[in-house]
CSV table of N, CA and C in Angstrom, one decimal:
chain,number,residue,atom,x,y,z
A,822,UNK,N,108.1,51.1,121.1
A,822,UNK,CA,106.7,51.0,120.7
A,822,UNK,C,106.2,49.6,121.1
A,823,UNK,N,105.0,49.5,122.0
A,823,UNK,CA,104.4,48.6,122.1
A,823,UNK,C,104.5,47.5,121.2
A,824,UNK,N,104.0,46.0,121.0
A,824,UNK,CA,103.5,45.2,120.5
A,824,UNK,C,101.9,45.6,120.1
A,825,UNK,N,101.5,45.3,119.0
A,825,UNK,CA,100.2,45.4,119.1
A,825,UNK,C,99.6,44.0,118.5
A,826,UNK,N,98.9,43.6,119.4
A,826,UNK,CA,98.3,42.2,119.3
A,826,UNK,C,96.8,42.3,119.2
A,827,UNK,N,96.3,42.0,118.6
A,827,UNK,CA,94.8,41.6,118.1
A,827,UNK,C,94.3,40.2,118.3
A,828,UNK,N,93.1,39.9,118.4
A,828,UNK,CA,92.6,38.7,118.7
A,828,UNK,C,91.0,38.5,117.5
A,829,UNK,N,91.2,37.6,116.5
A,829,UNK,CA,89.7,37.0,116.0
A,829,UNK,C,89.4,35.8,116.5
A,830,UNK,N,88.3,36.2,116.9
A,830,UNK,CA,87.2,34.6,117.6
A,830,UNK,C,86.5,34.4,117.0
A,831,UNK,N,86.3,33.3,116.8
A,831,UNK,CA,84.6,32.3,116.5
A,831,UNK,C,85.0,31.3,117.0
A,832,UNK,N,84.2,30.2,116.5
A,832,UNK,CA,83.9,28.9,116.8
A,832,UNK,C,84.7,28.4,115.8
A,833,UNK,N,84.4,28.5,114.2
A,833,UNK,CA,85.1,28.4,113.6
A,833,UNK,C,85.0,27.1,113.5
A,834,UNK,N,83.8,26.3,113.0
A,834,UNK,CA,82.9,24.8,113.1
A,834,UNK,C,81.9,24.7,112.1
A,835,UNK,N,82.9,24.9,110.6
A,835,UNK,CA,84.3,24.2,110.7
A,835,UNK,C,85.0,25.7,110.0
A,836,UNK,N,86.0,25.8,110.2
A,836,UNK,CA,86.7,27.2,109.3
A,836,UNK,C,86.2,27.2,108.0
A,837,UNK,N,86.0,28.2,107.4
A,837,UNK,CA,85.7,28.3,105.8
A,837,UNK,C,86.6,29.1,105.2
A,838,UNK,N,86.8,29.3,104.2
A,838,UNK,CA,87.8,30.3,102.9
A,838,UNK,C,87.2,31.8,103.4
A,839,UNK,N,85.9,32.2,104.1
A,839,UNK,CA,85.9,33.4,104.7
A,839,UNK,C,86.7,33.8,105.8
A,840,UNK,N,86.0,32.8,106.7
A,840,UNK,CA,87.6,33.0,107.8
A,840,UNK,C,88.7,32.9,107.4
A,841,UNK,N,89.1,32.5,106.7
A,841,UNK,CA,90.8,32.6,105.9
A,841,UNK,C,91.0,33.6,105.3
A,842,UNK,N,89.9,34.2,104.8
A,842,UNK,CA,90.4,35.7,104.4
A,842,UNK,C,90.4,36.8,105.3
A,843,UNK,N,89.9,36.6,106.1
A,843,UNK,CA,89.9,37.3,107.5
A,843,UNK,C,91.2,37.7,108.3
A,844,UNK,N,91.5,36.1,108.5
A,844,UNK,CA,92.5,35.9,109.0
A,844,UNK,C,93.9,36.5,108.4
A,845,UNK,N,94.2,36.0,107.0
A,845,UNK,CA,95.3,36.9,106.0
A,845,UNK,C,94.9,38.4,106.3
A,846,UNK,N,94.1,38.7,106.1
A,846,UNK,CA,94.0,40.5,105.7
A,846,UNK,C,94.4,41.2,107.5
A,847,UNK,N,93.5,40.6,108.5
A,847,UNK,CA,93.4,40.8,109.8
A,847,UNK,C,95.4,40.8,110.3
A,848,UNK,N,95.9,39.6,109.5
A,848,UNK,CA,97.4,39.6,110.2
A,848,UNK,C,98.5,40.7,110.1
A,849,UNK,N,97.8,41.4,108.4
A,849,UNK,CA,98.7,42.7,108.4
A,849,UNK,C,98.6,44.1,109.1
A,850,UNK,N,97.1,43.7,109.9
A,850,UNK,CA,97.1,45.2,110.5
A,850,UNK,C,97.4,45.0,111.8
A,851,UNK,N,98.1,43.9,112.5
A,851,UNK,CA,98.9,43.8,113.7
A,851,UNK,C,99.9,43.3,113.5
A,852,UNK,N,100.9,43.1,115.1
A,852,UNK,CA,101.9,42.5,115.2
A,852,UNK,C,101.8,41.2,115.4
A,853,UNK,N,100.7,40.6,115.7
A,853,UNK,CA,100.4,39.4,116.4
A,853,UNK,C,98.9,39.0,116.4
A,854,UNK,N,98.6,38.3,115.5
A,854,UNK,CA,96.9,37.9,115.7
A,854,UNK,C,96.9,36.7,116.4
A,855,UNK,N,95.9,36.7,117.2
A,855,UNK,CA,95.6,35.3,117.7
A,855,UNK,C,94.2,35.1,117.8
A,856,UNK,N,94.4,33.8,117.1
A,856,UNK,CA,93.0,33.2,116.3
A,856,UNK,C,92.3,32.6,117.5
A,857,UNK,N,91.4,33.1,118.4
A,857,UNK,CA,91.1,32.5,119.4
A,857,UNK,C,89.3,31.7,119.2
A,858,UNK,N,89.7,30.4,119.4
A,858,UNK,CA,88.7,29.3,119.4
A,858,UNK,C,87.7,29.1,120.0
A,859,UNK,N,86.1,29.6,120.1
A,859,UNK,CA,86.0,29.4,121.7
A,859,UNK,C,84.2,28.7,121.1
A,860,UNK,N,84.1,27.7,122.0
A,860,UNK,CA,82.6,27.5,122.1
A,860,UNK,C,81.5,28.6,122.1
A,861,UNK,N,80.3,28.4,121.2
A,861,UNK,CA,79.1,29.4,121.2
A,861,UNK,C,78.2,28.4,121.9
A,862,UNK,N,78.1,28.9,123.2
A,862,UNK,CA,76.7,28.1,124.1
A,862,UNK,C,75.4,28.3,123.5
A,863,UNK,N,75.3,29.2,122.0
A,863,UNK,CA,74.4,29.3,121.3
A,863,UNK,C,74.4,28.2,120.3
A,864,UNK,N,75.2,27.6,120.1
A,864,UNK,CA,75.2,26.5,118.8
A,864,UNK,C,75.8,25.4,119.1
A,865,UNK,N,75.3,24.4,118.3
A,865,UNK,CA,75.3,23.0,118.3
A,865,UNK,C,76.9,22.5,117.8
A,866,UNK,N,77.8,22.7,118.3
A,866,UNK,CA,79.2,22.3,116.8
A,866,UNK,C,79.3,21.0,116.6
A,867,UNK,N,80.0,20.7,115.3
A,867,UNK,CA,80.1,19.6,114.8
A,867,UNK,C,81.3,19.1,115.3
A,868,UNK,N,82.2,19.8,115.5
A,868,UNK,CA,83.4,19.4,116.2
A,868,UNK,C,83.9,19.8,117.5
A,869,UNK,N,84.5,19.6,118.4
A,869,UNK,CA,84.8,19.4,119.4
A,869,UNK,C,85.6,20.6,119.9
A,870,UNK,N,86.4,21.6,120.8
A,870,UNK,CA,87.1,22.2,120.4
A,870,UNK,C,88.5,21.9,120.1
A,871,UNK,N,89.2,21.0,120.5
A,871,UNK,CA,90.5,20.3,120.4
A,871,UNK,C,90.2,20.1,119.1
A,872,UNK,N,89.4,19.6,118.4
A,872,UNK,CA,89.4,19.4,117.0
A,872,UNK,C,89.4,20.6,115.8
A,873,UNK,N,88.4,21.2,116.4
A,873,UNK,CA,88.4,22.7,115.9
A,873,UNK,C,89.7,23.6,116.3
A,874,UNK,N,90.1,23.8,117.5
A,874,UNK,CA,91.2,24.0,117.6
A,874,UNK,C,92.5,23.9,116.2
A,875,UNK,N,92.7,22.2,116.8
A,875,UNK,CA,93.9,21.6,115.9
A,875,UNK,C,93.3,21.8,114.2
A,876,UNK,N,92.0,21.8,113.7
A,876,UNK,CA,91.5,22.8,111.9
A,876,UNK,C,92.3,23.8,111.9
A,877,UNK,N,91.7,24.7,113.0
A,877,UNK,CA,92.8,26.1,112.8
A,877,UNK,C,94.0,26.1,112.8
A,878,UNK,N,94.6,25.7,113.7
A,878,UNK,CA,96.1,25.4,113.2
A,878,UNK,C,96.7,24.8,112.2
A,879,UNK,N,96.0,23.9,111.8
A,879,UNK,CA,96.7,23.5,110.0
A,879,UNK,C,96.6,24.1,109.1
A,880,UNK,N,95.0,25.1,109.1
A,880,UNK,CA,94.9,25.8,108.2
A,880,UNK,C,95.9,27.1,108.0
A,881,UNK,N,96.2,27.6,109.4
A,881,UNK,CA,97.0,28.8,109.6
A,881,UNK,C,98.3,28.6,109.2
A,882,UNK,N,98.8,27.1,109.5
A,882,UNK,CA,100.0,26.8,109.1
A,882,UNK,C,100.3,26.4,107.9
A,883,UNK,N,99.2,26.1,107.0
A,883,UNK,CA,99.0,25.8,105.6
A,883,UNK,C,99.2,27.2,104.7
A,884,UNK,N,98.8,28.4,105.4
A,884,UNK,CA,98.7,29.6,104.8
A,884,UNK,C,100.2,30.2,105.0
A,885,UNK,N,101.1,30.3,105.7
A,885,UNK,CA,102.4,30.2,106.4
A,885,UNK,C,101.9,31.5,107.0
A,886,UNK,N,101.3,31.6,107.9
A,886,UNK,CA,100.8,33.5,109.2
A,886,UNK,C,102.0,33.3,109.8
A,887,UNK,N,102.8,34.1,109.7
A,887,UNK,CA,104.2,33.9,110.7
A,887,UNK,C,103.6,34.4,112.1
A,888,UNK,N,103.0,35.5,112.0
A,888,UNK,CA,102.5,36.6,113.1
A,888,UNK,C,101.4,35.6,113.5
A,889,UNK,N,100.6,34.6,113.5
A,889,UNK,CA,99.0,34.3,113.8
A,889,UNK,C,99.5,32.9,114.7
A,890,UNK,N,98.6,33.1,116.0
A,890,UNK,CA,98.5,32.3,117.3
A,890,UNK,C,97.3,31.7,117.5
A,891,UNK,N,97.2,30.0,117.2
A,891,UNK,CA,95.7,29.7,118.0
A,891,UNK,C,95.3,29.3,119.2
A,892,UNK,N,94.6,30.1,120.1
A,892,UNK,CA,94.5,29.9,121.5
A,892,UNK,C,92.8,29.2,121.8
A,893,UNK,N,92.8,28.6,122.0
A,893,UNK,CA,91.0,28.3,122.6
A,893,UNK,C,90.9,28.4,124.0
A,894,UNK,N,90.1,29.0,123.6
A,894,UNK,CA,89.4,29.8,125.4
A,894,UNK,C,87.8,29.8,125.6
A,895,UNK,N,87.4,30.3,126.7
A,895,UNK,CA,85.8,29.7,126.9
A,895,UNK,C,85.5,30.8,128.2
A,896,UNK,N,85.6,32.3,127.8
A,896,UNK,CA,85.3,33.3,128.4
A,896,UNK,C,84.6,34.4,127.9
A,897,UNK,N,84.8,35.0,128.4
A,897,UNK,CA,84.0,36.7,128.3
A,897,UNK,C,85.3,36.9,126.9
A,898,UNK,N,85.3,38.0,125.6
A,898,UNK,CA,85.9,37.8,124.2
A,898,UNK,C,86.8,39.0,124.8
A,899,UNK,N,86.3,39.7,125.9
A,899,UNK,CA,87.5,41.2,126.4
A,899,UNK,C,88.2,40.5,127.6
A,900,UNK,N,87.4,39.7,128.2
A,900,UNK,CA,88.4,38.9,129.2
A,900,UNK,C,89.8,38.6,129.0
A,901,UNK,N,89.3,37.4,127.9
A,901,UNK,CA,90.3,37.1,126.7
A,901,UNK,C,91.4,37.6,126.1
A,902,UNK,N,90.9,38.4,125.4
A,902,UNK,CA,91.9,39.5,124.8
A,902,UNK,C,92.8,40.5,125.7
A,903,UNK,N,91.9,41.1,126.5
A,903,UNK,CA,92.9,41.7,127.8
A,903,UNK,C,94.0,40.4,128.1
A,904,UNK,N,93.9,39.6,128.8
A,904,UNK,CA,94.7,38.2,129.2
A,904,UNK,C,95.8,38.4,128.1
A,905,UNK,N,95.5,38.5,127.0
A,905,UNK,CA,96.5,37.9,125.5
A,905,UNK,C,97.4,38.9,125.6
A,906,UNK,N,96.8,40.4,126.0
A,906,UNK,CA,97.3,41.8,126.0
A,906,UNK,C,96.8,42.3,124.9
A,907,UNK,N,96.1,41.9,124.0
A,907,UNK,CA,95.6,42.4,123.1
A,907,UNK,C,94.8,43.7,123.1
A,908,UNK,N,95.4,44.7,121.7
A,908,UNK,CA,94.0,45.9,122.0
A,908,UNK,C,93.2,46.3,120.7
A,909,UNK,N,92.8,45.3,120.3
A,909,UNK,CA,92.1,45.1,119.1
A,909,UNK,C,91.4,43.9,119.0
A,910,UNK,N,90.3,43.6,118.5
A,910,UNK,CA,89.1,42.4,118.8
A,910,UNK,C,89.3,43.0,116.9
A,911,UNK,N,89.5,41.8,116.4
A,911,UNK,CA,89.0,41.9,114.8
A,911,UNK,C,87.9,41.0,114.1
A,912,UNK,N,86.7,41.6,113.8
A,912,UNK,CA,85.8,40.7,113.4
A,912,UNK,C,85.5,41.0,111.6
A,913,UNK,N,84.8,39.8,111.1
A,913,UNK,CA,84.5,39.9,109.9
A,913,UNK,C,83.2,40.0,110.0
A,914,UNK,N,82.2,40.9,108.8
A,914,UNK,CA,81.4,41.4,108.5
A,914,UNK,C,80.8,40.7,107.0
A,915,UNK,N,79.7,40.0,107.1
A,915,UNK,CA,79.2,39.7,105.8
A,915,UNK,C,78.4,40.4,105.1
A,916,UNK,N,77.4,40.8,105.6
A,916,UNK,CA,76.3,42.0,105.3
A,916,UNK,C,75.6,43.1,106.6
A,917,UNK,N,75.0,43.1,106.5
A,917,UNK,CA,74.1,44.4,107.1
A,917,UNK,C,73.7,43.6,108.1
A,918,UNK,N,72.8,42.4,108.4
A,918,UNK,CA,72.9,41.7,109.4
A,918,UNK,C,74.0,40.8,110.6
A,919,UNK,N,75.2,40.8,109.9
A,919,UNK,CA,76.4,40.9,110.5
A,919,UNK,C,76.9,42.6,111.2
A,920,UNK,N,76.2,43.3,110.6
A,920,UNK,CA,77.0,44.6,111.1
A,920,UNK,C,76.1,44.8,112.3
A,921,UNK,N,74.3,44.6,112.2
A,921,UNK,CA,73.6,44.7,113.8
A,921,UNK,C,74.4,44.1,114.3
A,922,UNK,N,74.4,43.0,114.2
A,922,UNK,CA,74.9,42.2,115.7
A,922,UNK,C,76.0,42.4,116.0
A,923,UNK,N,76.9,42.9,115.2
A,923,UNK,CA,78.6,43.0,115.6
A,923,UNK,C,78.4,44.4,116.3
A,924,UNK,N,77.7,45.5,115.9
A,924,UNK,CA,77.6,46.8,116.2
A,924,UNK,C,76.6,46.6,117.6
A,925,UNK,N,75.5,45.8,118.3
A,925,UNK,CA,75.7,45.4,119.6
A,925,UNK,C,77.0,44.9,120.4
A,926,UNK,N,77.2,43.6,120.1
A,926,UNK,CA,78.3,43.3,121.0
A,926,UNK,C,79.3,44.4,120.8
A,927,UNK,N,80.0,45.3,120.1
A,927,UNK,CA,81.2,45.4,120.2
A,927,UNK,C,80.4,47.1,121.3
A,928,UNK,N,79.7,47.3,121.3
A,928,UNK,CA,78.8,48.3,122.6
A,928,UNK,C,78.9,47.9,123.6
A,929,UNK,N,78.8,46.6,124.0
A,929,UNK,CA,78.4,45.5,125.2
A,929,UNK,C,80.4,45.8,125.5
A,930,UNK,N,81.4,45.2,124.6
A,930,UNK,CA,82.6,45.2,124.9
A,930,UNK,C,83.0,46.3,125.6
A,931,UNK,N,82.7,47.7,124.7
A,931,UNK,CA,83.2,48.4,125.0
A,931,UNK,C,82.7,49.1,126.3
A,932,UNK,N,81.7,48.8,127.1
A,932,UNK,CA,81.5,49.0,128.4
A,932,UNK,C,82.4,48.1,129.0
A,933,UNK,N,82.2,47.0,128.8
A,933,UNK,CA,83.6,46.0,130.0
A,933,UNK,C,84.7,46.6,129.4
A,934,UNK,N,85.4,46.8,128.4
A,934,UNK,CA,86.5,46.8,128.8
A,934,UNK,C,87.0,48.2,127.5
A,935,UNK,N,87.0,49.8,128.3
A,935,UNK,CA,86.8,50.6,127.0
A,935,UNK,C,88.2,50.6,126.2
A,936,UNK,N,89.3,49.9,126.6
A,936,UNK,CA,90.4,50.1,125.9
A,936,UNK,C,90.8,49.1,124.9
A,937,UNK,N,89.9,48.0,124.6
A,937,UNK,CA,90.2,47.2,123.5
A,937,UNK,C,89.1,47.9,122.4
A,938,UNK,N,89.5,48.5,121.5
A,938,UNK,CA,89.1,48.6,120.1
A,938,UNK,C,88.4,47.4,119.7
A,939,UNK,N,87.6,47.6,118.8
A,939,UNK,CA,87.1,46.8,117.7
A,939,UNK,C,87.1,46.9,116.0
A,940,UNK,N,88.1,46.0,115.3
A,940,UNK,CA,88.0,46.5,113.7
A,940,UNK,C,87.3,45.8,113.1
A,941,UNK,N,86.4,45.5,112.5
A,941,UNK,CA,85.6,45.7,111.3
A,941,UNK,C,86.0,45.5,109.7
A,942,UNK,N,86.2,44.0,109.7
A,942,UNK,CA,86.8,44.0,108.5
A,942,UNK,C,86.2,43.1,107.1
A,943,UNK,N,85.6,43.4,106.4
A,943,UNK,CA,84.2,43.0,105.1
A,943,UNK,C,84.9,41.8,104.0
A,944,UNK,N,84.3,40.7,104.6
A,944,UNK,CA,85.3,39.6,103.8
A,944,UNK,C,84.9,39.8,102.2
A,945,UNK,N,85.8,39.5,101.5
A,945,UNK,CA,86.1,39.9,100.1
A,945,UNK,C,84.4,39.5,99.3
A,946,UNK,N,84.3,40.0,98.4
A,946,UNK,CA,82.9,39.8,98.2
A,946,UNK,C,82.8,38.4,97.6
A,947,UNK,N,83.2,37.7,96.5
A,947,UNK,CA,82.9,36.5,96.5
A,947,UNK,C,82.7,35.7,97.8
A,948,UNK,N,83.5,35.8,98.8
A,948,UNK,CA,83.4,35.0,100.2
A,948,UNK,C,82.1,35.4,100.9
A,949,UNK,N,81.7,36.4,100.7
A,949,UNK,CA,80.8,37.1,101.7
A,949,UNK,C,79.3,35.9,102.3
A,950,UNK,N,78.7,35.4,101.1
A,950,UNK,CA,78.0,34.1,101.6
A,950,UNK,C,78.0,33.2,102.3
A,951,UNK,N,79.6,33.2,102.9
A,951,UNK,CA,80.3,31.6,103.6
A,951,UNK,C,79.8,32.1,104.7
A,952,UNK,N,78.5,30.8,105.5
A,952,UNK,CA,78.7,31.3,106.9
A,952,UNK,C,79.3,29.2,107.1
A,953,UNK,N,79.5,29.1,108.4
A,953,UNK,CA,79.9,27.7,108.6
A,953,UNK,C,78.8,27.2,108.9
A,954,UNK,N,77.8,27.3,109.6
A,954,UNK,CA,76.3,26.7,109.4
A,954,UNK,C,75.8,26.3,108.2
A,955,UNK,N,76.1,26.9,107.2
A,955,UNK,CA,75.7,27.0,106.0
A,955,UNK,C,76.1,25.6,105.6
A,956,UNK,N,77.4,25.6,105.9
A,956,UNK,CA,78.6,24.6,105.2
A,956,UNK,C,77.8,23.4,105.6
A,957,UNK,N,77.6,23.3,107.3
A,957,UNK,CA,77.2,22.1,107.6
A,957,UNK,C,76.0,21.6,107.5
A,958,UNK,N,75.3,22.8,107.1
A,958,UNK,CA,74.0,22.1,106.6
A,958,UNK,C,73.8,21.6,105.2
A,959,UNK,N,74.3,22.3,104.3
A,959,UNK,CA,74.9,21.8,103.0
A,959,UNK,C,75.7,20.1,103.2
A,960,UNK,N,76.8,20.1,103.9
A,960,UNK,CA,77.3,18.9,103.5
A,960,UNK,C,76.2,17.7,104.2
A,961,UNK,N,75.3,17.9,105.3
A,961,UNK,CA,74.6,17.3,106.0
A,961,UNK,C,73.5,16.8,105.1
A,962,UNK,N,73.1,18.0,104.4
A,962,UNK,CA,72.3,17.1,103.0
A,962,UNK,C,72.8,16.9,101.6
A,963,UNK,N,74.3,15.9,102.0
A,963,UNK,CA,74.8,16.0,100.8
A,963,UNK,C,75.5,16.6,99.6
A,964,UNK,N,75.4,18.0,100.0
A,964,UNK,CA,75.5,18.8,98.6
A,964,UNK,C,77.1,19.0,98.6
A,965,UNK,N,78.0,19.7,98.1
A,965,UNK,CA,79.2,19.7,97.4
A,965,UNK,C,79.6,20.9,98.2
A,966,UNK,N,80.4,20.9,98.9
A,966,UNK,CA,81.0,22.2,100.0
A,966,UNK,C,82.3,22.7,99.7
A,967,UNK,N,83.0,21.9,98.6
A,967,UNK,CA,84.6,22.8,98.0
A,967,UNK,C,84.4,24.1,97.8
A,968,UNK,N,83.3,24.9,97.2
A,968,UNK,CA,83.7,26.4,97.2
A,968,UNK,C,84.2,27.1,98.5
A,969,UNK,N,83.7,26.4,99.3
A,969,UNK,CA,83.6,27.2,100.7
A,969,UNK,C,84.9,27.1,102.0
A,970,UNK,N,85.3,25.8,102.3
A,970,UNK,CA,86.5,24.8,102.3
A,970,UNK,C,87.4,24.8,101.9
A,971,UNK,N,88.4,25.0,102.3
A,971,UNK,CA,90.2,24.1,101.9
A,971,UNK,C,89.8,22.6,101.6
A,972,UNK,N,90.5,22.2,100.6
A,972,UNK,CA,90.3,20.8,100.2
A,972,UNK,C,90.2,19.4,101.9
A,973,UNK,N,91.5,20.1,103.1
A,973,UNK,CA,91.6,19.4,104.1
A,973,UNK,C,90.5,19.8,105.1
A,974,UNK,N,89.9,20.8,105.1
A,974,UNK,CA,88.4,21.1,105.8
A,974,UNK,C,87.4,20.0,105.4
A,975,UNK,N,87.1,20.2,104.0
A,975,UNK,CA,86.3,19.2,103.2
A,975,UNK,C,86.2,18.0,103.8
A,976,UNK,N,87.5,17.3,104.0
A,976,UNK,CA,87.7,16.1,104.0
A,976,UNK,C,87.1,16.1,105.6
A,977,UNK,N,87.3,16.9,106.3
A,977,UNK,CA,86.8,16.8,108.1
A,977,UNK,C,85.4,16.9,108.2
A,978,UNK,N,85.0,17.3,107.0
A,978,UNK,CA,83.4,17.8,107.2
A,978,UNK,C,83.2,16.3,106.7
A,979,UNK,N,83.4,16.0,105.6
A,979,UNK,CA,82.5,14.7,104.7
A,979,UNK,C,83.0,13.9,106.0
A,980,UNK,N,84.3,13.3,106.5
A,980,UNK,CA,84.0,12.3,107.4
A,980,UNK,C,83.1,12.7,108.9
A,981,UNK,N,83.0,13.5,108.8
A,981,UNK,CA,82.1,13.6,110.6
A,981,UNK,C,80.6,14.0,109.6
A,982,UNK,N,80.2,13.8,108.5
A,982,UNK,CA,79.0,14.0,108.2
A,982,UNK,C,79.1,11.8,107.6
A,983,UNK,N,80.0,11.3,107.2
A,983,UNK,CA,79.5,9.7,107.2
A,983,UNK,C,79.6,9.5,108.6
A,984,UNK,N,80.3,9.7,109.6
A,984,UNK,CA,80.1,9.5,111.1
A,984,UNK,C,78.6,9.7,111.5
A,985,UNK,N,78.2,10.9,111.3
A,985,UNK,CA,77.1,11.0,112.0
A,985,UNK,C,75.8,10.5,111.5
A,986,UNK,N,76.0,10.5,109.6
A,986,UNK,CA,74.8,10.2,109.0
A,986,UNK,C,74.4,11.0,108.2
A,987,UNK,N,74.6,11.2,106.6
A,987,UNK,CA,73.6,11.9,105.8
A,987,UNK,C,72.2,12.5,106.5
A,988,UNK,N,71.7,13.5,106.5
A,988,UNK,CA,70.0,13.4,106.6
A,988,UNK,C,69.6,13.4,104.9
A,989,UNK,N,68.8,12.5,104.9
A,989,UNK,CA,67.7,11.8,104.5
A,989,UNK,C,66.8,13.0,103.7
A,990,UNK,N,66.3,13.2,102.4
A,990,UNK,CA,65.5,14.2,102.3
A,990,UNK,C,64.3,14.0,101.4
C-alpha cells in the first residue's frame, strides 16, 4: 500500500492555535503531513520565511507530530505537492467565507492537477476566529494575543512588533 502524504500550506505569519489544530487533526488522516510554508504575493508578512519556516518547526516539534514535515516552497500549491508525492492538499475552514474561496481554488487545482484531492477540515469552534492577520493587527495596536498563540509565538510577535513599532492610536 502506498504512502499517503498530504500537504497544509499557508504563510503561517505568524502560526496561531488554529493552525495547530489543523495541523494535529490533519496528521491523523495521513501518513505524512508536510506543513508547507510558502509566501502570499498577496500579503505583507511580518516575518521572513526562514523565520516563519524555523516558527513552524518549533511549534510542530513542541506538539511531538512524529508524521509532520516543514518544507517552504514558493510555487504553484499542486506543483508542490505533486513534487512531495503528495495526494491530498488539506486546508482549514473558518466560516462560509473561507469555504468560497477554498471551494474556488481547490476548482482552479483540480484542473492542473486532477489527482491531488482536497480535504476540508473546520477548525474546532472556539479556534474558528483565529485568522493570523488578525493577530498582527491586534498585537500591532497593542492588545493581548495569548488566546490565539503558543506562549513562544507570542513572544515572536511582541518582539518584531517593539522592532517595528507599536502603531500609535
Amino acid at each position: 500500500m502506498a504512502k499517503r502524504i498530504g500537504v497544509y500550506p499557508g504563510t503561517f505569519d505568524p502560526i496561531t492555535l488554529g493552525h495547530m489544530d489543523i495541523i494535529e487533526r490533519g496528521a491523523k488522516l495521513v501518513d505524512e503531513l508536510i506543513i508547507g510554508v510558502t509566501t502570499n504575493i498577496a500579503k505583507s508578512p511580518m516575518f521572513d520565511d526562514d523565520e516563519r519556516i524555523a516558527m513552524v518547526e518549533r511549534e510542530v516539534a513542541a506538539i511531538g507530530c512524529k508524521n509532520c514535515r516543514v518544507v517552504g516552497f514558493n510555487s504553484l500549491l499542486v506543483d508542490f505537492a505533486a513534487k512531495q508525492g503528495a495526494t491530498t492538499i488539506v486546508r482549514g475552514i473558518r466560516g462560509v467565507t473561507d469555504f468560497e474561496y477554498e471551494y474556488q481554488l481547490t476548482g482552479m487545482n483540480r484542473q492542473l492537477n486532477h489527482d491531488i484531492e482536497t480535504v476540508f477540515l473546520m477548525a474546532e469552534i472556539s479556534l474558528q476566529p483565529i485568522a493570523s492577520r488578525l493577530v498582527k493587527e491586534i498585537a500591532l495596536y497593542g492588545g493581548e494575543i495569548e488566546k490565539f498563540v503558543t506562549p513562544a509565538v507570542r513572544a515572536d510577535v511582541e518582539a518584531r512588533v517593539a522592532r517595528l513599532g507599536k502603531v500609535v492610536g
